[in-house]
mmCIF file of C-alpha atoms in Angstrom:
data_model
loop_
_atom_site.group_PDB
_atom_site.id
_atom_site.type_symbol
_atom_site.label_atom_id
_atom_site.label_comp_id
_atom_site.label_asym_id
_atom_site.label_seq_id
_atom_site.Cartn_x
_atom_site.Cartn_y
_atom_site.Cartn_z
ATOM 1 C CA UNK A 1 70.543 88.218 53.524
ATOM 2 C CA UNK A 2 68.035 90.568 55.216
ATOM 3 C CA UNK A 3 64.460 90.546 53.960
ATOM 4 C CA UNK A 4 63.567 93.877 55.575
ATOM 5 C CA UNK A 5 65.626 96.572 57.293
ATOM 6 C CA UNK A 6 64.314 99.035 59.883
ATOM 7 C CA UNK A 7 66.001 102.370 60.564
ATOM 8 C CA UNK A 8 64.777 104.524 63.450
ATOM 9 C CA UNK A 9 65.422 108.262 63.197
ATOM 10 C CA UNK A 10 65.295 110.769 66.043
ATOM 11 C CA UNK A 11 67.016 113.715 64.380
ATOM 12 C CA UNK A 12 70.397 113.098 66.003
ATOM 13 C CA UNK A 13 73.623 112.953 64.023
ATOM 14 C CA UNK A 14 73.975 109.299 65.028
ATOM 15 C CA UNK A 15 70.585 108.453 63.558
ATOM 16 C CA UNK A 16 71.486 110.101 60.235
ATOM 17 C CA UNK A 17 74.797 108.204 60.232
ATOM 18 C CA UNK A 18 72.743 105.055 60.799
ATOM 19 C CA UNK A 19 70.513 106.037 57.866
ATOM 20 C CA UNK A 20 73.560 106.164 55.596
ATOM 21 C CA UNK A 21 74.531 102.631 56.664
ATOM 22 C CA UNK A 22 70.944 101.461 56.154
ATOM 23 C CA UNK A 23 70.917 102.857 52.617
ATOM 24 C CA UNK A 24 74.147 101.051 51.754
ATOM 25 C CA UNK A 25 72.840 97.732 53.093
ATOM 26 C CA UNK A 26 69.364 98.072 51.556
ATOM 27 C CA UNK A 27 70.899 98.709 48.157
ATOM 28 C CA UNK A 28 73.512 95.951 48.508
ATOM 29 C CA UNK A 29 70.972 93.303 49.542
ATOM 30 C CA UNK A 30 68.121 94.696 47.401
ATOM 31 C CA UNK A 31 65.805 94.774 50.396
ATOM 32 C CA UNK A 32 63.001 97.019 51.576
ATOM 33 C CA UNK A 33 63.920 99.780 54.018
ATOM 34 C CA UNK A 34 61.414 100.812 56.681
ATOM 35 C CA UNK A 35 62.122 104.294 58.019
ATOM 36 C CA UNK A 36 60.384 105.317 61.235
ATOM 37 C CA UNK A 37 60.376 108.110 63.743
ATOM 38 C CA UNK A 38 58.633 107.725 67.098
ATOM 39 C CA UNK A 39 56.769 110.486 68.903
ATOM 40 C CA UNK A 40 57.629 109.751 72.517
ATOM 41 C CA UNK A 41 54.341 110.455 74.258
ATOM 42 C CA UNK A 42 55.297 108.146 77.120
ATOM 43 C CA UNK A 43 57.205 110.984 78.797
ATOM 44 C CA UNK A 44 54.440 113.563 78.570
ATOM 45 C CA UNK A 45 53.199 114.543 82.041
ATOM 46 C CA UNK A 46 49.928 112.824 82.894
ATOM 47 C CA UNK A 47 49.864 113.011 86.697
ATOM 48 C CA UNK A 48 46.915 114.563 88.464
ATOM 49 C CA UNK A 49 47.508 118.258 88.954
ATOM 50 C CA UNK A 50 50.168 118.404 86.270
ATOM 51 C CA UNK A 51 49.271 119.886 82.945
ATOM 52 C CA UNK A 52 51.235 120.347 79.781
ATOM 53 C CA UNK A 53 50.859 122.535 76.759
ATOM 54 C CA UNK A 54 47.936 121.018 74.813
ATOM 55 C CA UNK A 55 49.840 121.485 71.594
ATOM 56 C CA UNK A 56 52.961 119.672 72.815
ATOM 57 C CA UNK A 57 52.001 116.283 71.374
ATOM 58 C CA UNK A 58 51.119 117.907 68.054
ATOM 59 C CA UNK A 59 54.435 119.799 68.025
ATOM 60 C CA UNK A 60 56.353 116.595 68.762
ATOM 61 C CA UNK A 61 54.515 114.897 65.888
ATOM 62 C CA UNK A 62 55.372 117.773 63.567
ATOM 63 C CA UNK A 63 59.045 117.567 64.578
ATOM 64 C CA UNK A 64 59.088 113.828 63.891
ATOM 65 C CA UNK A 65 57.417 114.380 60.519
ATOM 66 C CA UNK A 66 60.094 116.940 59.598
ATOM 67 C CA UNK A 67 62.755 114.329 60.411
ATOM 68 C CA UNK A 68 61.026 111.860 58.088
ATOM 69 C CA UNK A 69 60.617 114.473 55.346
ATOM 70 C CA UNK A 70 64.301 115.390 55.507
ATOM 71 C CA UNK A 71 65.329 111.752 55.309
ATOM 72 C CA UNK A 72 62.967 111.122 52.395
ATOM 73 C CA UNK A 73 64.977 113.488 50.206
ATOM 74 C CA UNK A 74 68.117 111.507 50.981
ATOM 75 C CA UNK A 75 66.470 108.112 50.473
ATOM 76 C CA UNK A 76 64.846 108.950 47.140
ATOM 77 C CA UNK A 77 68.227 109.668 45.588
ATOM 78 C CA UNK A 78 69.266 106.045 46.284
ATOM 79 C CA UNK A 79 66.375 104.507 44.323
ATOM 80 C CA UNK A 80 65.510 101.768 46.803
ATOM 81 C CA UNK A 81 62.199 100.310 47.963
ATOM 82 C CA UNK A 82 61.180 102.027 51.198
ATOM 83 C CA UNK A 83 58.265 102.834 53.458
ATOM 84 C CA UNK A 84 58.036 105.599 56.050
ATOM 85 C CA UNK A 85 55.978 105.517 59.226
ATOM 86 C CA UNK A 86 55.383 107.884 62.112
ATOM 87 C CA UNK A 87 54.823 105.950 65.336
ATOM 88 C CA UNK A 88 53.568 107.197 68.676
ATOM 89 C CA UNK A 89 54.239 105.802 72.147
ATOM 90 C CA UNK A 90 57.199 104.474 74.106
ATOM 91 C CA UNK A 91 59.976 104.317 71.462
ATOM 92 C CA UNK A 92 61.542 101.036 72.544
ATOM 93 C CA UNK A 93 58.204 99.208 72.625
ATOM 94 C CA UNK A 94 56.940 100.775 69.401
ATOM 95 C CA UNK A 95 60.127 99.861 67.543
ATOM 96 C CA UNK A 96 60.104 96.228 68.652
ATOM 97 C CA UNK A 97 56.374 95.865 67.897
ATOM 98 C CA UNK A 98 56.848 97.429 64.465
ATOM 99 C CA UNK A 99 59.869 95.235 63.718
ATOM 100 C CA UNK A 100 57.939 92.111 64.633
ATOM 101 C CA UNK A 101 54.859 93.114 62.586
ATOM 102 C CA UNK A 102 56.932 93.874 59.480
ATOM 103 C CA UNK A 103 59.180 90.822 59.868
ATOM 104 C CA UNK A 104 62.300 92.956 60.072
ATOM 105 C CA UNK A 105 65.571 91.068 59.716
ATOM 106 C CA UNK A 106 67.851 93.940 60.749
ATOM 107 C CA UNK A 107 67.237 96.969 62.970
ATOM 108 C CA UNK A 108 69.733 99.805 62.542
ATOM 109 C CA UNK A 109 70.033 102.437 65.268
ATOM 110 C CA UNK A 110 72.311 105.286 66.189
ATOM 111 C CA UNK A 111 74.443 104.711 69.271
ATOM 112 C CA UNK A 112 72.749 107.498 71.180
ATOM 113 C CA UNK A 113 69.877 109.862 70.719
ATOM 114 C CA UNK A 114 69.289 113.574 70.750
ATOM 115 C CA UNK A 115 69.549 114.049 74.506
ATOM 116 C CA UNK A 116 72.862 115.442 75.763
ATOM 117 C CA UNK A 117 73.216 112.877 78.541
ATOM 118 C CA UNK A 118 72.947 110.028 76.030
ATOM 119 C CA UNK A 119 76.114 111.188 74.281
ATOM 120 C CA UNK A 120 78.149 109.557 77.056
ATOM 121 C CA UNK A 121 76.746 106.037 76.773
ATOM 122 C CA UNK A 122 74.680 103.835 74.523
ATOM 123 C CA UNK A 123 71.194 105.346 74.481
ATOM 124 C CA UNK A 124 68.521 103.654 76.555
ATOM 125 C CA UNK A 125 66.333 102.873 73.523
ATOM 126 C CA UNK A 126 69.281 101.485 71.573
ATOM 127 C CA UNK A 127 70.377 99.355 74.501
ATOM 128 C CA UNK A 128 66.861 98.033 75.076
ATOM 129 C CA UNK A 129 66.400 97.096 71.409
ATOM 130 C CA UNK A 130 69.792 95.367 71.292
ATOM 131 C CA UNK A 131 68.890 93.304 74.354
ATOM 132 C CA UNK A 132 65.238 92.487 73.576
ATOM 133 C CA UNK A 133 64.802 92.297 69.798
ATOM 134 C CA UNK A 134 64.884 88.718 68.519
ATOM 135 C CA UNK A 135 66.784 89.614 65.381
ATOM 136 C CA UNK A 136 69.895 91.371 64.174
ATOM 137 C CA UNK A 137 70.729 94.852 65.459
ATOM 138 C CA UNK A 138 73.372 97.168 64.024
ATOM 139 C CA UNK A 139 74.418 100.072 66.245
ATOM 140 C CA UNK A 140 76.098 102.928 64.393
ATOM 141 C CA UNK A 141 78.250 105.445 66.248
#
């Protein structure tokens, strides 16, 4: 049914719940699972006169890699075909570009992300993907 499935992880409980759904579907349909985490460098301060800790981008990358490493342990126990990627940029754009490049048939996302404010509504990245991706989107809450 789905040739390729994409799951985006941000470390939130919702994203790990979405991973569990992705594993079930990937196994059921015998399809490849692409697991990504995006380092959101779009929100790093870049205005003139504003500086940020030079190591911040590296720390964000390390955090995203830890998320992928933790999920890898879970995925390997399911014995499915998968690929992991660490992306960098604006999450919504990176996810859609990646999905289009890899010919993803289904994108699976958590309802909201790690930010406290997003707990009260569908996360902005999730909403954007559901409105702009030209494929199937499963939102897990």
